[in-house]
Each structure stands twice: as C-alpha cells, then as structure tokens.
Short mmCIF file of C-alpha atoms and ligand atoms in Angstrom, two decimals:
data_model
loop_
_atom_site.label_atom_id
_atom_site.label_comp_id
_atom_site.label_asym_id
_atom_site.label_seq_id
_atom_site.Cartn_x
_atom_site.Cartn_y
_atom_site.Cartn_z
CA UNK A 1388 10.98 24.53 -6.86
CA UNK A 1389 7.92 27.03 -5.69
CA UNK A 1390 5.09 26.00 -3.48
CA UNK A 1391 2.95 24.75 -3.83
CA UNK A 1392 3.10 22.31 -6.21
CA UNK A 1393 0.86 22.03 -8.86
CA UNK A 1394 -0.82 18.39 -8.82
CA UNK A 1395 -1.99 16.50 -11.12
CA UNK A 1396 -4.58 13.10 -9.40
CA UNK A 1397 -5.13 10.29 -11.16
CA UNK A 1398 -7.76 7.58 -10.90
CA UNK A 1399 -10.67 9.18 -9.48
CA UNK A 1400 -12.14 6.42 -7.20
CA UNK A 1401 -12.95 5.39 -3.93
CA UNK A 1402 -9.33 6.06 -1.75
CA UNK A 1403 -9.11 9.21 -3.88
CA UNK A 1404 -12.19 11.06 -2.83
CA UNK A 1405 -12.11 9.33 0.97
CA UNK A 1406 -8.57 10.45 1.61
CA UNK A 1407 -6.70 11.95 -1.20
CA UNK A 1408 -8.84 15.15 -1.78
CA UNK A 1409 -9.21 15.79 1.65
CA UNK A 1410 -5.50 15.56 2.56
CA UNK A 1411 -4.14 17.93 -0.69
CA UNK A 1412 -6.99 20.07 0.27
CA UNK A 1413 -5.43 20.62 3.70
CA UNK A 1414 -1.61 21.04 2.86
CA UNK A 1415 -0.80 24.55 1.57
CA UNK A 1416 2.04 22.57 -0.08
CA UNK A 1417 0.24 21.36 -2.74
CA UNK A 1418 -2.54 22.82 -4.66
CA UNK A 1419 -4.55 20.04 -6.76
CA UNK A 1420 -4.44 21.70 -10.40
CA UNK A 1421 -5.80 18.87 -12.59
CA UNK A 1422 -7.51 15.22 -12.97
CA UNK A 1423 -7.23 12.44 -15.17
CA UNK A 1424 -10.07 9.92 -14.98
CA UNK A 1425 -12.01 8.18 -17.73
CA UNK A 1426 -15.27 8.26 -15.97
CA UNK A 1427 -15.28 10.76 -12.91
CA UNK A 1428 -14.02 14.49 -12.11
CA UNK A 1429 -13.54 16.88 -9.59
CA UNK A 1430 -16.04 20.21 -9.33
CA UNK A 1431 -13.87 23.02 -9.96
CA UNK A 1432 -10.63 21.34 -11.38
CA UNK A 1433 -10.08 20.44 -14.92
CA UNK A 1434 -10.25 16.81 -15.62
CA UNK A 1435 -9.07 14.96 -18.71
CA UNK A 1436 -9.78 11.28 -19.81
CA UNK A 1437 -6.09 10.43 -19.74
CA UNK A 1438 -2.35 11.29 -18.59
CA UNK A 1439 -1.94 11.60 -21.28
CA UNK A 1440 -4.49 14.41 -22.51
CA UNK A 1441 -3.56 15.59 -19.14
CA UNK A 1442 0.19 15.79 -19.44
CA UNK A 1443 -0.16 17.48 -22.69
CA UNK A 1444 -2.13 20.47 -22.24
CA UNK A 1445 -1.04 21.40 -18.40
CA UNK A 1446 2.96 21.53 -19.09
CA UNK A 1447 2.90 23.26 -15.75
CA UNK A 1448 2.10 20.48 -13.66
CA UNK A 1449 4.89 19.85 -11.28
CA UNK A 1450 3.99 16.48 -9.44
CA UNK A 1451 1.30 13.49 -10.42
CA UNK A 1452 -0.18 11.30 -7.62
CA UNK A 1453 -1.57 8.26 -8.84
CA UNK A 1454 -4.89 6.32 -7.62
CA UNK A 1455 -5.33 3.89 -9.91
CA UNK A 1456 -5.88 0.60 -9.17
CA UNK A 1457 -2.05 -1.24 -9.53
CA UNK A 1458 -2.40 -2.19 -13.14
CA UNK A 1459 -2.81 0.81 -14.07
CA UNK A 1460 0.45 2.40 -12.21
CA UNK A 1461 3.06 1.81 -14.99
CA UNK A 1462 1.82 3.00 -18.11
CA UNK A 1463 0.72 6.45 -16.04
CA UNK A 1464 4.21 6.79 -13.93
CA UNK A 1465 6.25 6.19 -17.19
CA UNK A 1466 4.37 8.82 -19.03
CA UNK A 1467 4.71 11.06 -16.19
CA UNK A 1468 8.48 10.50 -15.40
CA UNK A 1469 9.55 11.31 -19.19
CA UNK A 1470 7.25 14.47 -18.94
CA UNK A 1471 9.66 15.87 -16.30
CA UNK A 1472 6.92 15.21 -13.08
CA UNK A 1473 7.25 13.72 -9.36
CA UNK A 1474 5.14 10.91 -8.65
CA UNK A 1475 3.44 9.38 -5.73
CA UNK A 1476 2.02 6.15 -6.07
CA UNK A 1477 -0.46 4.24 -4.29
CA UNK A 1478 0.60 0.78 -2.73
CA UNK A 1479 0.83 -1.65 -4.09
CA UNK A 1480 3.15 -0.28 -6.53
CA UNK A 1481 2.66 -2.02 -9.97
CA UNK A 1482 0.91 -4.72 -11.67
CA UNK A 1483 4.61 -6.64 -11.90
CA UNK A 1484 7.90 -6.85 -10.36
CA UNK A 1485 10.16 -5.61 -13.24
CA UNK A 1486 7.86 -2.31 -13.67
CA UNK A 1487 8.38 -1.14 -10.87
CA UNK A 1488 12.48 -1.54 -10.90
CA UNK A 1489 12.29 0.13 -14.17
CA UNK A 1490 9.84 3.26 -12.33
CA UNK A 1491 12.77 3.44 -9.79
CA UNK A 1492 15.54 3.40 -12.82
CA UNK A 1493 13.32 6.40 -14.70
CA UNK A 1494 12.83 8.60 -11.61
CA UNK A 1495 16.99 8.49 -11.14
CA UNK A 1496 17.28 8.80 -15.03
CA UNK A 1497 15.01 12.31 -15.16
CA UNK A 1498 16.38 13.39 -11.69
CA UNK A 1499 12.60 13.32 -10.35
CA UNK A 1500 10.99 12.04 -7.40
CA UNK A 1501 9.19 8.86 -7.37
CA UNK A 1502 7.49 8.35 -3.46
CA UNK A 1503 6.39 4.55 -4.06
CA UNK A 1504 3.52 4.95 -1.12
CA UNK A 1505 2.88 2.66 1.76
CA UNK A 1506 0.34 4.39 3.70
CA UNK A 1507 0.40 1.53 6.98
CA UNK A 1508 3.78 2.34 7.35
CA UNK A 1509 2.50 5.78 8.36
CA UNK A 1510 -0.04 4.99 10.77
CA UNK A 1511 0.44 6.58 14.52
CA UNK A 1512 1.99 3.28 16.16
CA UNK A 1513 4.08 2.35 13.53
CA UNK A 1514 6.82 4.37 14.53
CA UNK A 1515 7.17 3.30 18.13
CA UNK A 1516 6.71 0.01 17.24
CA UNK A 1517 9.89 -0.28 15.02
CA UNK A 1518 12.05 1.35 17.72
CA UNK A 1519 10.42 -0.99 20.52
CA UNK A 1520 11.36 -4.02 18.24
CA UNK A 1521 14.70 -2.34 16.84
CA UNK A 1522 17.08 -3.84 20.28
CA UNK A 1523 14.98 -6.80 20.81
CA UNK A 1524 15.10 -10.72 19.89
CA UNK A 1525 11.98 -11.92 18.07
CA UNK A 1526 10.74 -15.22 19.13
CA UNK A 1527 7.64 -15.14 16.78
CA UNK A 1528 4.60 -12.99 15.46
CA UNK A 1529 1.08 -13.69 13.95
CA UNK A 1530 -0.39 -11.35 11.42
CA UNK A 1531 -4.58 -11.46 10.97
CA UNK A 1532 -5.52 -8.90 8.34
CA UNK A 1533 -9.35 -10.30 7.80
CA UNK A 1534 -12.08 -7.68 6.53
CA UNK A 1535 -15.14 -7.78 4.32
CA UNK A 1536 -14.50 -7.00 0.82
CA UNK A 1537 -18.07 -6.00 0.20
CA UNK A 1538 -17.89 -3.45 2.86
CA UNK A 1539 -14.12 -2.01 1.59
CA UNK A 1540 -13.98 -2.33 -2.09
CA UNK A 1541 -18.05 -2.55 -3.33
CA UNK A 1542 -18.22 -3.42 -6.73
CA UNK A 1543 -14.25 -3.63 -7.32
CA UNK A 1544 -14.03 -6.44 -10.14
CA UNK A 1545 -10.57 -4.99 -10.58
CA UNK A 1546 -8.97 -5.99 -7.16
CA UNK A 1547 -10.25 -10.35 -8.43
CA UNK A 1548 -9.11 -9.93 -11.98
CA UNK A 1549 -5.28 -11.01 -12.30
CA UNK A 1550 -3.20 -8.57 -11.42
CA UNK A 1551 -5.79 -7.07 -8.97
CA UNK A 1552 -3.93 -9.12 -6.05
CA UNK A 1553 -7.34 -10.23 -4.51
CA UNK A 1554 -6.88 -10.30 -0.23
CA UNK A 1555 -3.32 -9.23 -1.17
CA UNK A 1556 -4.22 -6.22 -2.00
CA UNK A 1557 -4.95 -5.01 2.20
CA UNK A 1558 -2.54 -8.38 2.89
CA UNK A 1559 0.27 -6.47 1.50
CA UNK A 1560 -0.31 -3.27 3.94
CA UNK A 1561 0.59 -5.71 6.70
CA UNK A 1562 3.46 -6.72 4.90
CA UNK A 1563 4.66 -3.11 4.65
CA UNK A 1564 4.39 -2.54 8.25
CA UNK A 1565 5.95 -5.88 9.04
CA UNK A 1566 8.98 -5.31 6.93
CA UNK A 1567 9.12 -1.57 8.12
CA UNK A 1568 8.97 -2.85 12.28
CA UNK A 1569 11.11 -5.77 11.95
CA UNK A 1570 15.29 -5.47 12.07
CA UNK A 1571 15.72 -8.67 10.22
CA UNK A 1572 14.43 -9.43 6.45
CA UNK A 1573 11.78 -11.92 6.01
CA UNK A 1574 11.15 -14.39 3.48
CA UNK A 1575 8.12 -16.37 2.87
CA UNK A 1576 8.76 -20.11 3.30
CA UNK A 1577 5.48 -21.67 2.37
CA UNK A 1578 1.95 -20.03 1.38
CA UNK A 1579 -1.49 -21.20 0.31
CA UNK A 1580 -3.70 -19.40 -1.46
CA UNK A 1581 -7.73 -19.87 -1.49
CA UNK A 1582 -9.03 -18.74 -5.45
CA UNK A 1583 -12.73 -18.43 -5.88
CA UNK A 1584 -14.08 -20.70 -8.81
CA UNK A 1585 -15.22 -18.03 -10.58
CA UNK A 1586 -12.05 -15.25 -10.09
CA UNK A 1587 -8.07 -15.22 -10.74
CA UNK A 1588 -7.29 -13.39 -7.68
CA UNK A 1589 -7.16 -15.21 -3.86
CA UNK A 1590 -9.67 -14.18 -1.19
CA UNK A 1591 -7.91 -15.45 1.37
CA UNK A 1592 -4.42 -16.72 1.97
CA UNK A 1593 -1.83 -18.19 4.65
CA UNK A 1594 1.78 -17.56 4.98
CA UNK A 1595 4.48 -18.82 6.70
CA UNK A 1596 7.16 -16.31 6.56
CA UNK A 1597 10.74 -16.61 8.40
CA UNK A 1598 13.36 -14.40 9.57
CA UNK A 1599 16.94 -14.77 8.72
CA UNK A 1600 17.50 -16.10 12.02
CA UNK A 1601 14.50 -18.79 11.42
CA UNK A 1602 11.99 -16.83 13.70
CA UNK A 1603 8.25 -17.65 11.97
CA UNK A 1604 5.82 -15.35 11.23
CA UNK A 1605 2.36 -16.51 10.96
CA UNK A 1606 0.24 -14.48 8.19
CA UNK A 1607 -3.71 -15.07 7.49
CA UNK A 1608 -5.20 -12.27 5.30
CA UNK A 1609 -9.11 -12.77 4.43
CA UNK A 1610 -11.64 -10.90 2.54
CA UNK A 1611 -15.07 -12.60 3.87
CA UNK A 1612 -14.91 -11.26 7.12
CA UNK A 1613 -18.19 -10.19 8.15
CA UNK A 1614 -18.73 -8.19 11.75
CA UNK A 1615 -15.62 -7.18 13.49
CA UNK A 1616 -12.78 -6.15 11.08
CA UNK A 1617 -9.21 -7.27 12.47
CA UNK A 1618 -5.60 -5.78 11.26
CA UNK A 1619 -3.44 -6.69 13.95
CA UNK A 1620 0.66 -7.43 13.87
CA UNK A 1621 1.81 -9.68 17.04
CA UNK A 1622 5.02 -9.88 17.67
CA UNK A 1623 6.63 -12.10 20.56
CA UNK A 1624 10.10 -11.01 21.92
CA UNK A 1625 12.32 -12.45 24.71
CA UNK A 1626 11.33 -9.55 26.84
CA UNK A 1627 7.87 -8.90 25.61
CA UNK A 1628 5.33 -8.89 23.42
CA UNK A 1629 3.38 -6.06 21.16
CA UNK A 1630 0.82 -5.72 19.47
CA UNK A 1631 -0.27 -3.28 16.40
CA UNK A 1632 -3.97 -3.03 15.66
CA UNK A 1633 -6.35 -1.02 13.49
CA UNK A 1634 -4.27 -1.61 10.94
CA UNK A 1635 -0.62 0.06 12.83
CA UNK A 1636 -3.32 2.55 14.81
CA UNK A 1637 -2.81 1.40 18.25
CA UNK A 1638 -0.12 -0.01 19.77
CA UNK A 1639 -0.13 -2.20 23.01
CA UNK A 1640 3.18 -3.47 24.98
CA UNK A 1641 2.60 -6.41 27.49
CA UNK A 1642 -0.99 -5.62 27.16
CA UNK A 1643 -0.53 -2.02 27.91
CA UNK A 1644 -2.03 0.99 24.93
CA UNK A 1645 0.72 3.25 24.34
CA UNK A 1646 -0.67 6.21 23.72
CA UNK A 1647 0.50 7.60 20.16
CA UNK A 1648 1.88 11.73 19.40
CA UNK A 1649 -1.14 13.19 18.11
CA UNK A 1650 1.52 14.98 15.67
CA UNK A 1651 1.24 11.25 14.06
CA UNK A 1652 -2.43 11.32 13.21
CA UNK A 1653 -3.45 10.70 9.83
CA UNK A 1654 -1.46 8.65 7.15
CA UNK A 1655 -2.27 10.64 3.83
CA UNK A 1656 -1.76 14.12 5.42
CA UNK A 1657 1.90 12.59 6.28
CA UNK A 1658 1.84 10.61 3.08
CA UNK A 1659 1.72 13.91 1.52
CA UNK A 1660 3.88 16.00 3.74
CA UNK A 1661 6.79 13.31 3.36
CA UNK A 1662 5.54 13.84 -0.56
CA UNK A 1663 6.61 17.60 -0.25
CA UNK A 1664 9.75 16.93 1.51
CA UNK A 1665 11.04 14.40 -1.10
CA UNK A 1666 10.23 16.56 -4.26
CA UNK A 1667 11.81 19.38 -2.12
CA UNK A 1668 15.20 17.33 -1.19
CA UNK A 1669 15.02 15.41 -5.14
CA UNK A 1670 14.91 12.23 -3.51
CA UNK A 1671 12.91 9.20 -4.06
CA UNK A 1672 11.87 6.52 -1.73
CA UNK A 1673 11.34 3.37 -3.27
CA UNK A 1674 10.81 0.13 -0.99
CA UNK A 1675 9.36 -2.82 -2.89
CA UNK A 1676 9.70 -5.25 -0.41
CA UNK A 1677 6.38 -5.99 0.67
CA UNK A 1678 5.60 -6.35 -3.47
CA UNK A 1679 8.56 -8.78 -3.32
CA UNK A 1680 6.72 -10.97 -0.50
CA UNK A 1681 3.96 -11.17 -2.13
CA UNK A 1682 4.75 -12.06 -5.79
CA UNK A 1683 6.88 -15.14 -4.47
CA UNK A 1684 3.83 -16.13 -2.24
CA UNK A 1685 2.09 -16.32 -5.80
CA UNK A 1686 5.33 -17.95 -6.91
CA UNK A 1687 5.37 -20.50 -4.54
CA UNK A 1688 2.16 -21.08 -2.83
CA UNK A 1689 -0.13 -24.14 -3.00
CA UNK A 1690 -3.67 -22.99 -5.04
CA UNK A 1691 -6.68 -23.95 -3.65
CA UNK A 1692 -10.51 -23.50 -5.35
CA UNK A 1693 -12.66 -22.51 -2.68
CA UNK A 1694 -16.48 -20.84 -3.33
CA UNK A 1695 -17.64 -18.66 -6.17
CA UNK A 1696 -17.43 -14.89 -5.32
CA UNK A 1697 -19.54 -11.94 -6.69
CA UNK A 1698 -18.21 -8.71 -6.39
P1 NAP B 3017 -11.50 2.39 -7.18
O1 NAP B 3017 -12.57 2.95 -6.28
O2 NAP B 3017 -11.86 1.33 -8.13
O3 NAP B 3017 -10.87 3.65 -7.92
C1 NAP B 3017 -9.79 3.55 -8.80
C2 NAP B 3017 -10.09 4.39 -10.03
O4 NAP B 3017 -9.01 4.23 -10.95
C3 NAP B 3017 -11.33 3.94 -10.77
O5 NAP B 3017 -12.48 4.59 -10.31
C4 NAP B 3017 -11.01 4.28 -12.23
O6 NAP B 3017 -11.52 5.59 -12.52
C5 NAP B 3017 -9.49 4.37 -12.29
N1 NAP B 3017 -8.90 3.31 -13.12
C6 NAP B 3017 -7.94 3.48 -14.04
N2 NAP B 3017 -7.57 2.32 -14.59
C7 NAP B 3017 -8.34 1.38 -14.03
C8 NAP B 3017 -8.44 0.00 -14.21
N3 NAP B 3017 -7.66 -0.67 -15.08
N4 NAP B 3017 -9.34 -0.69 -13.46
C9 NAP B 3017 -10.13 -0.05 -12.59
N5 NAP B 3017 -10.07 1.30 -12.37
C10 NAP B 3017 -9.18 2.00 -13.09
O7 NAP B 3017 -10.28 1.82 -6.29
P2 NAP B 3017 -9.72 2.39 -4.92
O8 NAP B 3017 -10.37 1.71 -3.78
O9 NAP B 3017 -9.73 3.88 -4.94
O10 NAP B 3017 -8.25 1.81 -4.98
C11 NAP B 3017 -7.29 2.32 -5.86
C12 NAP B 3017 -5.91 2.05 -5.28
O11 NAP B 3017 -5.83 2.64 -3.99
C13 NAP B 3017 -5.63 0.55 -5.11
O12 NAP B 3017 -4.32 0.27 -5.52
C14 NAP B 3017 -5.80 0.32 -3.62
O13 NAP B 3017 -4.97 -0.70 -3.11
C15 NAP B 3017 -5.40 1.67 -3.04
N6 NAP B 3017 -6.05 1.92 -1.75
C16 NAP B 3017 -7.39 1.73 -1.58
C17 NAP B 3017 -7.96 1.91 -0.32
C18 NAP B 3017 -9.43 1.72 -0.07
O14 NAP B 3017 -9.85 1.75 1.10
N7 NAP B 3017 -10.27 1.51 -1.08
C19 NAP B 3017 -7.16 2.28 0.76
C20 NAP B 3017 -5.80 2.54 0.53
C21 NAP B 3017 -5.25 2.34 -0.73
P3 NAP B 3017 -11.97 5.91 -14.04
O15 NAP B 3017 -12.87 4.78 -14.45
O16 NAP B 3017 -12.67 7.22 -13.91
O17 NAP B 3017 -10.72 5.96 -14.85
#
C-alpha cells in the first residue's frame, strides 16, 4: 500500500469542515483526493453528488471516510467495502444494530479496513484514565453530558428525526469513553427518555446503568443546556475518585489536574493517524458497544412527552 492514501470524504457538513479537513490536511499520510456531497464541495477537490458517482469514476481511491449523519453510514460503507476501499466512520456507527454487524462481516469478507470511529475515546485524558481505573474497585460514577443543541448542531433536523438519536447522539460519546475506561461491562438497567411533542428523537434522557458486579452508573445527557456546557465522567473507587471533563479533555484524581502528554492533543489528527496504521496493518477496529447501550436504552426505557422543540 503507498502513501499517502488517496481519500475519498463524504458528507460535507459541519464536523467535516471543523475537524476533518483540517486534520487530512495535516497528515502527509493521507492526501484528500475526492468528495461526495449532494449539496456542498471542497475548492480544489473534485466533488460528486454520490458514492456512488464518486466510486465510479475515481477507481483509484484507496480509503473513504464517512461524515454523514448515521443514517446515512450503511448504504455509503457497503458501497465502499464491495468497491475494494477502507473506511472510517463517524460515531455513531449506523442507523441500526444489524448494519453495522453486517459492515464488520464485509470489511473481513473484502480483506479491508473498516475503523468504526469514536473520537472521545481519543481525547488527551482518556488514556490515563483507563489505566488509573484498570487495578481499581468501582464503587460508583455519574455521567452529565448536557449542552445546547442550538449552539452544536444549528439547524440539524436530522439528529430529531428517528434514527437521528436526538441527545444520544453526544450521549453516546460518553458512553464510548465509559465503556473504553471501565474494566467491567455495563448494562443499562432502567432509562427514561424525554421526546419533544413535535420530534421522534429524545432531548434529554436518564440512565441507570450497572456493572457486572452491580456497581451503578448514573447517566443524564441533555440538549437544552444553555450557558456552561458540561461533559464530565465521575467515577468513585475504594481508593479514589476521578474525574474526566471537557468531554475526556482533562482529567482530575482526588481533585488534583493531571496534566495530559501533549503528544495526545487532538482527537481527529489521532483518529486519523490510528486510520493510517490500521489500513497499513489490514486490520479493522470495530467496537459497537456504546451503539449497543444505547439501542436497549430505546428498547427499554420509559417515554416521556416533554415541550415542543424547533431546530
Ligand atoms: P451536518 O452538519 O448535518 O453534516 C452532515 C452532512 O452529511 C450534511 O451536510 C449532508 O451534506 C450529508 N448528508 C448525507 N445524508 C444525509 C442525511 N440523510 N441527512 C442529513 N445530512 C446528510 O452534521 P455534522 O454535525 O457534520 O454531523 C455528522 C456526523 O458527525 C454525525 O454522525 C455526528 O454525530 C458526527 N459528529 C458531529 C460533531 C459536531 O460537533 N457536529 C462532532 C463529532 C462527530 P449534503 O446535503 O451535501 O449531502
């Protein structure tokens, strides 16, 4: 495989042009060759309407990230996949459960990477925090992932359409973190979930997840936050306590900051350096847990109709 990898970016939106651009623009490992967007381009590369059209007249594509909004993650991987391309996706991973097992069962079928993306799991305390937790006992934790939806996804009717996940959609970057920090598995136990009147995605929710051991994890995840925006992880231990905030971006131990490698800054230049490395090595990584969590907290929690919401 040569270097750098011709990419093809799909779904030309907002995470695409804040962080995606800027991070392929920076890695000599990658060079980004093409675009596939219905409505938007990027100067200076050719664009196409579809993977399709894209696919089709750039056989020389090696690798295809994808941007798209989660419902749109399937159709694009699949095509991509047969075509004989990598693929990174962006979290969460698919519209349903079952696509993305099948994503997994195509990458291994072509011999062709598939990097199913969490980019939490890659922020700078993340790291530390897993091997802080890794020889302790958990006594308990509290997640509060609460930010204004306005602010973070303006004019997104996508993300409160079903499928679009609603508060789930930053909700599950907690849940990636939590899952990648914790030694034990988690499973959620009960969950409510707050629907506007007027959507068929929750703005808010509540879960009460449990370790295999019992251990509770409290999780509140809301989208009308206004003022200061929280993303913090607590987690209690029988010899002390930690906390992740900024969304896994700073990490303090008995109220102490531990100050993070600045080799760690950045989650999409690692996203896409770890990228490079698995196309490099043929592997995939593939970890659909946090997914998992979240489609049983739609599978089991109590619905509640709470105020009208405009995009
Ligand atoms: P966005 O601004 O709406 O951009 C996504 C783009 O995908 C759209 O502009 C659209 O471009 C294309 N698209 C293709 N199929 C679509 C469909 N069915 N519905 C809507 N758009 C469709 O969204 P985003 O904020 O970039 O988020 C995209 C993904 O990145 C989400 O899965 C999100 O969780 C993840 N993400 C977002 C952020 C963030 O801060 N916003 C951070 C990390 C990860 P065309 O109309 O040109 O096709």
């Amino acid at each position: 495989m040569s270097m750098p990898l011709k990419l093809g970016l799909v779904g030309i939106g907002k995470i695409a042009r804040d962080q995606h651009i800027p991070a392929l623009a920076a890695d000599p490992r990658f060079e980004l060759s093409a675009t596939a967007s219905r409505n938007a381009a990027v100067d200076g590369v050719p664009s196409f309407a579809s993977v399709e059209a894209m696919l089709a007249a750039m056989p020389e594509l090696d690798a295809i990230s994808i941007c798209t909004p989660p419902q749109a993650h399937f159709g694009a991987a699949l095509a991509a996949l047969r075509a004989g391309k990598h693929v990174m996706l962006e979290k969460p991973p698919a519209a349903t459960t079952r696509e993305i097992t099948l994503l997994q069962a195509e990458a291994a079928r072509h011999g062709r990477t598939l990097f199913q993306t969490w980019h939490s799991r890659f922020a700078a305390g993340v790291d530390a925090a897993r091997a802080w937790v890794k020889d302790r006992t958990l006594t308990g934790g509290r997640i509060v992932w609460k930010e204004d939806v306005h602010h973070w996804h303006p004019g997104q009717q996508w993300i409160f359409d079903a499928g679009g996940l609603g508060v789930f959609d930053p909700g599950i970057n907690a849940l990636s973190v939590l899952t990648e920090v914790l030694a034990e598995e988690v499973v959620v136990r009960q969950a409510v979930l707050e629907f506007p009147a007027n959507q068929q995605a929750p703005i808010a929710a509540q879960l009460d997840l449990r370790t295999e051991a019992g251990v509770r994890v409290e999780a509140e995840f809301d989208f009308r936050q206004k003022g200061e925006q929280t993303w913090d992880i607590e987690l209690l231990t029988s010899t002390g306590r930690l906390r992740l905030s900024h969304g896994g971006g700073a990490l303090e131990i008995d109220g102490q900051p531990v100050a993070a490698d600045a080799a760690l800054a950045g989650e999409y230049p690692r996203l896409y350096a770890r990228f490079a490395e698995l196309c490099a090595a043929g592997r995939s990584e593939v970890d659909w847990r946090p997914f998992q969590l979240v489609a049983d907290a739609f599978l089991i929690g109590e619905r509640r109709t709470v105020a009208a919401h405009q995009v």
